[in-house]
PDB file of C-alpha atoms and ligand atoms in Angstrom:
ATOM      1  CA  MET A 124       0.000   0.000   0.000  1.00 48.00           C
ATOM      2  CA  ALA A 125       1.232   3.461  -0.862  1.00 52.00           C
ATOM      3  CA  VAL A 126       2.175   5.674   2.072  1.00 70.00           C
ATOM      4  CA  ASP A 127       1.741   9.056   0.453  1.00 79.00           C
ATOM      5  CA  PRO A 128       1.135   8.633  -3.278  1.00 92.00           C
ATOM      6  CA  LEU A 129       2.152  11.443  -5.591  1.00 95.00           C
ATOM      7  CA  ILE A 130       1.621   9.486  -8.788  1.00 96.00           C
ATOM      8  CA  GLU A 131      -0.920   6.697  -9.184  1.00 96.00           C
ATOM      9  CA  LEU A 132      -1.446   4.762 -12.387  1.00 97.00           C
ATOM     10  CA  ARG A 133      -4.183   2.160 -12.417  1.00 96.00           C
ATOM     11  CA  ASP A 134      -4.780  -0.304 -15.252  1.00 97.00           C
ATOM     12  CA  VAL A 135      -3.330   2.043 -17.853  1.00 97.00           C
ATOM     13  CA  ASN A 136      -3.394   0.883 -21.473  1.00 97.00           C
ATOM     14  CA  LYS A 137      -1.864   2.527 -24.507  1.00 97.00           C
ATOM     15  CA  HIS A 138      -1.578   1.430 -28.132  1.00 96.00           C
ATOM     16  CA  TYR A 139       0.311   2.816 -31.087  1.00 96.00           C
ATOM     17  CA  GLY A 140      -1.846   1.478 -33.874  1.00 94.00           C
ATOM     18  CA  THR A 141      -1.970  -2.257 -33.258  1.00 94.00           C
ATOM     19  CA  LEU A 142       1.066  -2.202 -30.948  1.00 96.00           C
ATOM     20  CA  HIS A 143       0.029  -2.553 -27.300  1.00 97.00           C
ATOM     21  CA  VAL A 144       2.804  -0.507 -25.646  1.00 98.00           C
ATOM     22  CA  LEU A 145       1.439  -0.171 -22.100  1.00 98.00           C
ATOM     23  CA  ARG A 146      -0.467  -3.187 -20.822  1.00 98.00           C
ATOM     24  CA  ASN A 147      -2.510  -2.773 -17.676  1.00 97.00           C
ATOM     25  CA  ILE A 148       0.134  -0.720 -15.935  1.00 97.00           C
ATOM     26  CA  SER A 149      -0.534  -0.076 -12.263  1.00 97.00           C
ATOM     27  CA  LEU A 150       2.172   1.838 -10.479  1.00 96.00           C
ATOM     28  CA  THR A 151       2.435   4.155  -7.512  1.00 96.00           C
ATOM     29  CA  VAL A 152       5.169   6.635  -6.709  1.00 97.00           C
ATOM     30  CA  ASP A 153       5.175   8.004  -3.191  1.00 96.00           C
ATOM     31  CA  ARG A 154       6.261  11.491  -2.250  1.00 96.00           C
ATOM     32  CA  GLY A 155      10.030  11.625  -1.836  1.00 95.00           C
ATOM     33  CA  GLU A 156      10.585   8.309  -3.565  1.00 96.00           C
ATOM     34  CA  VAL A 157      13.108   7.600  -6.313  1.00 98.00           C
ATOM     35  CA  VAL A 158      11.779   4.959  -8.691  1.00 98.00           C
ATOM     36  CA  VAL A 159      14.179   3.662 -11.337  1.00 98.00           C
ATOM     37  CA  VAL A 160      12.583   2.125 -14.418  1.00 98.00           C
ATOM     38  CA  ILE A 161      14.680  -0.353 -16.373  1.00 97.00           C
ATOM     39  CA  GLY A 162      14.040  -2.796 -19.164  1.00 96.00           C
ATOM     40  CA  PRO A 163      14.934  -3.672 -22.732  1.00 96.00           C
ATOM     41  CA  SER A 164      14.668  -1.192 -25.569  1.00 95.00           C
ATOM     42  CA  GLY A 165      11.094  -0.961 -26.819  1.00 96.00           C
ATOM     43  CA  SER A 166       9.544  -2.170 -23.562  1.00 97.00           C
ATOM     44  CA  GLY A 167       7.564   1.047 -23.069  1.00 98.00           C
ATOM     45  CA  LYS A 168       9.706   3.005 -20.611  1.00 98.00           C
ATOM     46  CA  SER A 169       9.620   6.300 -22.513  1.00 98.00           C
ATOM     47  CA  THR A 170       5.919   5.946 -23.179  1.00 98.00           C
ATOM     48  CA  LEU A 171       5.345   5.387 -19.461  1.00 97.00           C
ATOM     49  CA  CYS A 172       7.114   8.680 -18.705  1.00 96.00           C
ATOM     50  CA  ARG A 173       5.264  10.497 -21.453  1.00 95.00           C
ATOM     51  CA  VAL A 174       1.805   9.480 -20.270  1.00 95.00           C
ATOM     52  CA  MET A 175       2.596  10.759 -16.770  1.00 94.00           C
ATOM     53  CA  ASN A 176       2.683  14.339 -17.991  1.00 89.00           C
ATOM     54  CA  ARG A 177       0.267  13.782 -20.814  1.00 90.00           C
ATOM     55  CA  LEU A 178       2.711  14.148 -23.660  1.00 91.00           C
ATOM     56  CA  GLU A 179       0.804  11.026 -24.713  1.00 93.00           C
ATOM     57  CA  THR A 180      -2.823  10.139 -24.080  1.00 92.00           C
ATOM     58  CA  VAL A 181      -3.973   6.726 -22.876  1.00 94.00           C
ATOM     59  CA  GLU A 182      -7.004   4.690 -23.949  1.00 94.00           C
ATOM     60  CA  SER A 183      -8.002   3.298 -20.601  1.00 94.00           C
ATOM     61  CA  GLY A 184      -7.072   3.399 -16.955  1.00 95.00           C
ATOM     62  CA  THR A 185      -6.589   6.280 -14.572  1.00 93.00           C
ATOM     63  CA  ILE A 186      -3.628   8.520 -13.856  1.00 94.00           C
ATOM     64  CA  VAL A 187      -3.760  10.636 -10.717  1.00 94.00           C
ATOM     65  CA  ILE A 188      -1.070  13.178  -9.852  1.00 93.00           C
ATOM     66  CA  ASP A 189      -1.081  14.497  -6.291  1.00 92.00           C
ATOM     67  CA  GLY A 190      -4.706  13.500  -5.827  1.00 90.00           C
ATOM     68  CA  ARG A 191      -5.964  15.006  -9.098  1.00 87.00           C
ATOM     69  CA  PRO A 192      -6.774  13.246 -12.355  1.00 87.00           C
ATOM     70  CA  LEU A 193      -4.664  14.361 -15.318  1.00 84.00           C
ATOM     71  CA  PRO A 194      -6.218  17.430 -16.928  1.00 78.00           C
ATOM     72  CA  GLU A 195      -7.261  17.084 -20.558  1.00 76.00           C
ATOM     73  CA  GLU A 196      -6.210  20.451 -21.929  1.00 76.00           C
ATOM     74  CA  GLY A 197      -5.801  24.177 -21.389  1.00 77.00           C
ATOM     75  CA  ARG A 198      -4.434  25.933 -18.344  1.00 77.00           C
ATOM     76  CA  GLY A 199      -4.608  22.825 -16.187  1.00 82.00           C
ATOM     77  CA  LEU A 200      -2.451  20.936 -18.641  1.00 85.00           C
ATOM     78  CA  ALA A 201       0.227  23.644 -18.703  1.00 82.00           C
ATOM     79  CA  GLU A 202       0.284  23.573 -14.900  1.00 82.00           C
ATOM     80  CA  LEU A 203       0.523  19.816 -14.853  1.00 86.00           C
ATOM     81  CA  ARG A 204       3.500  19.916 -17.197  1.00 84.00           C
ATOM     82  CA  ALA A 205       5.187  22.389 -14.869  1.00 85.00           C
ATOM     83  CA  GLU A 206       4.487  20.200 -11.837  1.00 91.00           C
ATOM     84  CA  VAL A 207       5.592  17.000 -13.544  1.00 94.00           C
ATOM     85  CA  GLY A 208       8.951  18.079 -14.931  1.00 94.00           C
ATOM     86  CA  MET A 209      10.718  16.049 -17.568  1.00 95.00           C
ATOM     87  CA  VAL A 210      14.369  15.727 -18.517  1.00 96.00           C
ATOM     88  CA  PHE A 211      15.058  14.056 -21.854  1.00 95.00           C
ATOM     89  CA  GLN A 212      18.024  12.223 -23.278  1.00 93.00           C
ATOM     90  CA  SER A 213      18.486  14.985 -25.852  1.00 93.00           C
ATOM     91  CA  PHE A 214      18.450  18.026 -23.477  1.00 90.00           C
ATOM     92  CA  ASN A 215      16.046  19.989 -25.767  1.00 91.00           C
ATOM     93  CA  LEU A 216      17.548  23.397 -24.995  1.00 96.00           C
ATOM     94  CA  PHE A 217      16.835  26.402 -27.200  1.00 97.00           C
ATOM     95  CA  ALA A 218      20.045  26.807 -29.221  1.00 96.00           C
ATOM     96  CA  HIS A 219      19.560  30.510 -29.924  1.00 97.00           C
ATOM     97  CA  LYS A 220      18.952  31.445 -26.272  1.00 98.00           C
ATOM     98  CA  THR A 221      21.503  31.821 -23.495  1.00 98.00           C
ATOM     99  CA  VAL A 222      21.693  29.341 -20.655  1.00 98.00           C
ATOM    100  CA  LEU A 223      20.045  31.910 -18.382  1.00 98.00           C
ATOM    101  CA  ALA A 224      17.214  32.536 -20.853  1.00 98.00           C
ATOM    102  CA  ASN A 225      16.669  28.795 -21.259  1.00 98.00           C
ATOM    103  CA  VAL A 226      16.127  28.416 -17.522  1.00 98.00           C
ATOM    104  CA  SER A 227      14.043  31.590 -17.159  1.00 98.00           C
ATOM    105  CA  LEU A 228      11.737  31.246 -20.158  1.00 96.00           C
ATOM    106  CA  ALA A 229       9.049  28.929 -18.785  1.00 92.00           C
ATOM    107  CA  GLN A 230       9.168  30.609 -15.388  1.00 94.00           C
ATOM    108  CA  ILE A 231       8.034  33.805 -17.121  1.00 95.00           C
ATOM    109  CA  LYS A 232       5.593  32.214 -19.592  1.00 91.00           C
ATOM    110  CA  VAL A 233       4.076  29.452 -17.488  1.00 88.00           C
ATOM    111  CA  ARG A 234       4.604  30.585 -13.901  1.00 89.00           C
ATOM    112  CA  GLY A 235       4.056  34.285 -14.691  1.00 92.00           C
ATOM    113  CA  ARG A 236       7.194  35.438 -12.889  1.00 95.00           C
ATOM    114  CA  LYS A 237       8.788  38.794 -13.592  1.00 97.00           C
ATOM    115  CA  LYS A 238      11.967  38.508 -15.634  1.00 97.00           C
ATOM    116  CA  GLU A 239      14.200  39.721 -12.816  1.00 97.00           C
ATOM    117  CA  ASP A 240      12.692  37.237 -10.359  1.00 97.00           C
ATOM    118  CA  ALA A 241      12.976  34.418 -12.885  1.00 98.00           C
ATOM    119  CA  ASP A 242      16.596  35.316 -13.627  1.00 98.00           C
ATOM    120  CA  ARG A 243      17.460  35.409  -9.940  1.00 98.00           C
ATOM    121  CA  ARG A 244      15.951  31.971  -9.433  1.00 97.00           C
ATOM    122  CA  SER A 245      17.713  30.695 -12.560  1.00 98.00           C
ATOM    123  CA  ARG A 246      21.090  31.834 -11.240  1.00 98.00           C
ATOM    124  CA  GLU A 247      20.454  30.082  -7.910  1.00 97.00           C
ATOM    125  CA  LEU A 248      19.585  26.873  -9.711  1.00 97.00           C
ATOM    126  CA  LEU A 249      22.525  27.105 -12.108  1.00 98.00           C
ATOM    127  CA  ASP A 250      24.720  27.488  -9.052  1.00 97.00           C
ATOM    128  CA  ARG A 251      23.098  24.420  -7.512  1.00 96.00           C
ATOM    129  CA  VAL A 252      23.847  22.243 -10.560  1.00 97.00           C
ATOM    130  CA  GLY A 253      27.444  23.498 -10.643  1.00 96.00           C
ATOM    131  CA  LEU A 254      27.046  25.952 -13.518  1.00 96.00           C
ATOM    132  CA  ALA A 255      27.534  29.314 -11.862  1.00 93.00           C
ATOM    133  CA  GLY A 256      29.426  31.403 -14.389  1.00 93.00           C
ATOM    134  CA  GLN A 257      27.904  29.730 -17.467  1.00 97.00           C
ATOM    135  CA  ALA A 258      24.687  31.770 -17.493  1.00 97.00           C
ATOM    136  CA  ASP A 259      25.544  33.972 -20.456  1.00 97.00           C
ATOM    137  CA  LYS A 260      26.834  31.204 -22.710  1.00 98.00           C
ATOM    138  CA  TYR A 261      24.861  29.469 -25.444  1.00 98.00           C
ATOM    139  CA  PRO A 262      24.129  25.730 -25.262  1.00 97.00           C
ATOM    140  CA  ALA A 263      26.584  24.895 -28.059  1.00 97.00           C
ATOM    141  CA  GLN A 264      29.404  26.380 -25.968  1.00 97.00           C
ATOM    142  CA  LEU A 265      28.775  23.832 -23.210  1.00 97.00           C
ATOM    143  CA  SER A 266      29.626  20.147 -22.948  1.00 96.00           C
ATOM    144  CA  GLY A 267      26.814  17.590 -23.086  1.00 96.00           C
ATOM    145  CA  GLY A 268      27.001  17.065 -19.340  1.00 97.00           C
ATOM    146  CA  GLN A 269      26.722  20.795 -18.744  1.00 97.00           C
ATOM    147  CA  GLN A 270      23.777  21.069 -21.159  1.00 97.00           C
ATOM    148  CA  GLN A 271      21.975  18.296 -19.353  1.00 97.00           C
ATOM    149  CA  ARG A 272      22.537  20.072 -16.042  1.00 98.00           C
ATOM    150  CA  VAL A 273      21.004  23.206 -17.595  1.00 98.00           C
ATOM    151  CA  ALA A 274      17.991  21.086 -18.565  1.00 97.00           C
ATOM    152  CA  ILE A 275      17.719  19.868 -14.969  1.00 98.00           C
ATOM    153  CA  ALA A 276      17.922  23.460 -13.670  1.00 98.00           C
ATOM    154  CA  ARG A 277      15.202  24.444 -16.148  1.00 97.00           C
ATOM    155  CA  ALA A 278      12.925  21.676 -14.904  1.00 96.00           C
ATOM    156  CA  LEU A 279      13.620  22.589 -11.260  1.00 97.00           C
ATOM    157  CA  ALA A 280      12.754  26.226 -11.977  1.00 96.00           C
ATOM    158  CA  MET A 281       9.089  25.212 -12.308  1.00 94.00           C
ATOM    159  CA  ASP A 282       9.098  23.976  -8.690  1.00 94.00           C
ATOM    160  CA  PRO A 283       7.963  20.550  -9.870  1.00 96.00           C
ATOM    161  CA  LYS A 284       6.348  18.046  -7.552  1.00 96.00           C
ATOM    162  CA  VAL A 285       8.092  15.267  -9.395  1.00 97.00           C
ATOM    163  CA  LEU A 286      10.836  15.010 -12.006  1.00 97.00           C
ATOM    164  CA  LEU A 287      10.804  12.393 -14.753  1.00 97.00           C
ATOM    165  CA  PHE A 288      14.159  11.529 -16.312  1.00 98.00           C
ATOM    166  CA  ASP A 289      14.155   9.580 -19.574  1.00 98.00           C
ATOM    167  CA  GLU A 290      17.665   8.165 -20.055  1.00 97.00           C
ATOM    168  CA  PRO A 291      19.276  11.459 -19.032  1.00 97.00           C
ATOM    169  CA  THR A 292      22.831  10.199 -19.489  1.00 97.00           C
ATOM    170  CA  SER A 293      22.449   8.013 -22.578  1.00 96.00           C
ATOM    171  CA  ALA A 294      23.589  10.716 -25.012  1.00 94.00           C
ATOM    172  CA  LEU A 295      26.627  11.680 -22.941  1.00 95.00           C
ATOM    173  CA  ASP A 296      30.264  10.789 -23.282  1.00 93.00           C
ATOM    174  CA  PRO A 297      31.282   8.464 -20.433  1.00 92.00           C
ATOM    175  CA  GLU A 298      33.316  11.062 -18.562  1.00 92.00           C
ATOM    176  CA  MET A 299      30.254  13.317 -18.279  1.00 95.00           C
ATOM    177  CA  ILE A 300      27.786  10.768 -16.981  1.00 97.00           C
ATOM    178  CA  ASN A 301      28.825  11.062 -13.375  1.00 96.00           C
ATOM    179  CA  GLU A 302      28.462  14.832 -13.108  1.00 96.00           C
ATOM    180  CA  VAL A 303      24.815  14.477 -14.145  1.00 97.00           C
ATOM    181  CA  LEU A 304      24.166  11.478 -11.889  1.00 97.00           C
ATOM    182  CA  GLU A 305      25.717  13.378  -8.994  1.00 96.00           C
ATOM    183  CA  VAL A 306      23.227  16.237  -9.457  1.00 97.00           C
ATOM    184  CA  MET A 307      20.435  13.658  -9.512  1.00 97.00           C
ATOM    185  CA  ARG A 308      21.747  11.960  -6.372  1.00 97.00           C
ATOM    186  CA  GLN A 309      21.815  15.339  -4.645  1.00 96.00           C
ATOM    187  CA  LEU A 310      18.179  15.967  -5.633  1.00 96.00           C
ATOM    188  CA  ALA A 311      17.251  12.555  -4.282  1.00 96.00           C
ATOM    189  CA  ARG A 312      18.955  13.321  -0.976  1.00 95.00           C
ATOM    190  CA  GLU A 313      17.010  16.579  -0.782  1.00 95.00           C
ATOM    191  CA  GLY A 314      13.778  14.603  -1.049  1.00 95.00           C
ATOM    192  CA  MET A 315      12.776  15.248  -4.658  1.00 97.00           C
ATOM    193  CA  THR A 316      10.325  12.685  -6.001  1.00 97.00           C
ATOM    194  CA  MET A 317      11.875  11.183  -9.131  1.00 98.00           C
ATOM    195  CA  VAL A 318      11.089   8.612 -11.800  1.00 98.00           C
ATOM    196  CA  VAL A 319      14.285   7.735 -13.639  1.00 98.00           C
ATOM    197  CA  VAL A 320      14.581   5.600 -16.753  1.00 98.00           C
ATOM    198  CA  THR A 321      18.228   4.627 -16.951  1.00 97.00           C
ATOM    199  CA  HIS A 322      20.719   1.920 -17.814  1.00 94.00           C
ATOM    200  CA  GLU A 323      23.026   3.135 -15.045  1.00 95.00           C
ATOM    201  CA  MET A 324      22.729   0.230 -12.652  1.00 95.00           C
ATOM    202  CA  GLY A 325      25.101   1.826 -10.142  1.00 95.00           C
ATOM    203  CA  PHE A 326      22.667   4.709  -9.836  1.00 96.00           C
ATOM    204  CA  ALA A 327      19.738   2.297  -9.502  1.00 96.00           C
ATOM    205  CA  ARG A 328      21.487   0.405  -6.709  1.00 95.00           C
ATOM    206  CA  SER A 329      22.598   3.464  -4.789  1.00 94.00           C
ATOM    207  CA  ALA A 330      19.796   5.992  -5.297  1.00 96.00           C
ATOM    208  CA  ALA A 331      16.578   4.074  -5.976  1.00 97.00           C
ATOM    209  CA  ASN A 332      13.990   3.217  -3.387  1.00 97.00           C
ATOM    210  CA  ARG A 333      12.378   0.900  -5.914  1.00 97.00           C
ATOM    211  CA  VAL A 334      13.276  -0.662  -9.235  1.00 97.00           C
ATOM    212  CA  VAL A 335      10.501  -1.188 -11.764  1.00 98.00           C
ATOM    213  CA  PHE A 336      11.412  -3.670 -14.478  1.00 98.00           C
ATOM    214  CA  MET A 337       9.405  -3.430 -17.699  1.00 98.00           C
ATOM    215  CA  SER A 338       9.215  -5.835 -20.586  1.00 97.00           C
ATOM    216  CA  ASP A 339       6.814  -5.818 -23.557  1.00 97.00           C
ATOM    217  CA  GLY A 340       4.661  -3.061 -22.084  1.00 97.00           C
ATOM    218  CA  CYS A 341       4.201  -4.767 -18.709  1.00 97.00           C
ATOM    219  CA  VAL A 342       5.604  -4.055 -15.276  1.00 97.00           C
ATOM    220  CA  ILE A 343       7.214  -7.413 -14.503  1.00 97.00           C
ATOM    221  CA  GLU A 344       8.900  -6.572 -11.216  1.00 97.00           C
ATOM    222  CA  ASP A 345       8.526  -3.696  -8.753  1.00 97.00           C
ATOM    223  CA  ARG A 346      10.852  -4.198  -5.786  1.00 96.00           C
ATOM    224  CA  THR A 347      13.705  -2.720  -3.790  1.00 97.00           C
ATOM    225  CA  PRO A 348      17.058  -2.570  -5.598  1.00 97.00           C
ATOM    226  CA  GLU A 349      18.529  -5.069  -3.119  1.00 96.00           C
ATOM    227  CA  GLU A 350      15.798  -7.587  -3.917  1.00 96.00           C
ATOM    228  CA  PHE A 351      15.846  -6.918  -7.631  1.00 96.00           C
ATOM    229  CA  PHE A 352      19.594  -7.122  -8.182  1.00 95.00           C
ATOM    230  CA  THR A 353      20.317 -10.005  -5.836  1.00 94.00           C
ATOM    231  CA  ALA A 354      17.271 -12.153  -6.549  1.00 93.00           C
ATOM    232  CA  PRO A 355      15.235 -11.180  -9.614  1.00 93.00           C
ATOM    233  CA  GLU A 356      12.125 -13.352  -9.755  1.00 94.00           C
ATOM    234  CA  SER A 357      11.271 -13.398 -13.440  1.00 95.00           C
ATOM    235  CA  GLU A 358      13.175 -15.102 -16.219  1.00 96.00           C
ATOM    236  CA  ARG A 359      12.955 -11.886 -18.247  1.00 95.00           C
ATOM    237  CA  ALA A 360      14.657  -9.831 -15.533  1.00 95.00           C
ATOM    238  CA  LYS A 361      17.337 -12.495 -15.042  1.00 95.00           C
ATOM    239  CA  ASP A 362      17.970 -12.529 -18.761  1.00 94.00           C
ATOM    240  CA  PHE A 363      18.117  -8.725 -18.931  1.00 94.00           C
ATOM    241  CA  LEU A 364      20.513  -8.479 -15.998  1.00 93.00           C
ATOM    242  CA  SER A 365      22.762 -11.199 -17.369  1.00 92.00           C
ATOM    243  CA  LYS A 366      23.194  -9.136 -20.531  1.00 90.00           C
ATOM    244  CA  ILE A 367      23.970  -5.809 -18.909  1.00 85.00           C
ATOM    245  CA  LEU A 368      25.855  -6.631 -15.690  1.00 74.00           C
TER     246      LEU A 368
HETATM  247  P1  ADP B 135      11.499   2.241 -24.518  1.00 82.73           P
HETATM  248  O1  ADP B 135      11.587   3.640 -24.032  1.00 82.73           O
HETATM  249  O2  ADP B 135      11.396   1.219 -23.430  1.00 82.73           O
HETATM  250  O3  ADP B 135      12.601   1.895 -25.475  1.00 82.73           O
HETATM  251  P2  ADP B 135       9.181   3.213 -25.956  1.00 82.73           P
HETATM  252  O4  ADP B 135       8.180   3.620 -24.938  1.00 82.73           O
HETATM  253  O5  ADP B 135       9.960   4.284 -26.613  1.00 82.73           O
HETATM  254  O6  ADP B 135      10.143   2.090 -25.327  1.00 82.73           O
HETATM  255  O7  ADP B 135       8.472   2.406 -27.123  1.00 82.73           O
HETATM  256  C1  ADP B 135       7.635   1.290 -26.885  1.00 82.73           C
HETATM  257  C2  ADP B 135       7.190   0.764 -28.221  1.00 82.73           C
HETATM  258  O8  ADP B 135       6.342   1.724 -28.839  1.00 82.73           O
HETATM  259  C3  ADP B 135       8.322   0.479 -29.187  1.00 82.73           C
HETATM  260  O9  ADP B 135       7.999  -0.671 -29.935  1.00 82.73           O
HETATM  261  C4  ADP B 135       8.326   1.713 -30.068  1.00 82.73           C
HETATM  262  O10 ADP B 135       8.825   1.416 -31.349  1.00 82.73           O
HETATM  263  C5  ADP B 135       6.861   2.083 -30.109  1.00 82.73           C
HETATM  264  N1  ADP B 135       6.632   3.525 -30.257  1.00 82.73           N
HETATM  265  C6  ADP B 135       7.118   4.501 -29.437  1.00 82.73           C
HETATM  266  N2  ADP B 135       6.680   5.714 -29.807  1.00 82.73           N
HETATM  267  C7  ADP B 135       5.894   5.517 -30.893  1.00 82.73           C
HETATM  268  C8  ADP B 135       5.124   6.383 -31.753  1.00 82.73           C
HETATM  269  N3  ADP B 135       5.077   7.708 -31.536  1.00 82.73           N
HETATM  270  N4  ADP B 135       4.444   5.807 -32.760  1.00 82.73           N
HETATM  271  C9  ADP B 135       4.465   4.472 -32.972  1.00 82.73           C
HETATM  272  N5  ADP B 135       5.159   3.608 -32.202  1.00 82.73           N
HETATM  273  C10 ADP B 135       5.857   4.109 -31.183  1.00 82.73           C
HETATM  274 MG1   MG B 136      13.032   5.101 -24.322  1.00 82.73          MG
END
């Protein structure tokens, strides 16, 4: 039973055409929890993230965020997207805007903050992700790891209730992975609720409260990292782990 659910999915189903990508997914994320989602390519991990902030619709089932059903459209949807922040593999920064402007933009447009207040908050957050001094640069002048930390600062600037990370380090050169994971570990320690799709098993072991293993659109296992990594129950999880560990 959930202690203090922030995200609740019940019997969620999603198709792309004839492809059944989410099959009766029921999943709860409690406030302050870090849930790591792992599984083979094509198992539905990105789709799972995308339905949680309604970048994708579902055909059946219910999704409740902080006690409220997902809004369909309009103002409520914009607010939901601010509250359920998302960090993508590909950073998605605006190339023609400075780092500072990237972090401030949605604060002004979505949260209605004054530019000077937004910029002040942006500088605080850039400092927090180790990028003080980079505010006036453009994304192309930064490394991939730095760009991803800008994307994290941008998501944090919305004061999200939860952050979704979809393979945040998969596009990075190996030497930059840790600087991004370290920012994520820090957020976890501060109590941020996080859903993290990743292949970084070290992060899953050290930072996750729960590991959700997906295969073919189903949640196959949902357990503590200790249980999952030392004694996976399903053949599919054993097979997956034998290939990546
Ligand atoms: P994962 O993130 O685990 O690799 P995805 O959620 O991206 O899996 O994809 C699940 C399945 O849905 C895959 O077979 C993928 O090819 C398919 N898929 C994903 N997005 C779309 C889309 N927009 N249209 C059609 N099929 C899609
Ligand atoms: Mg994916």
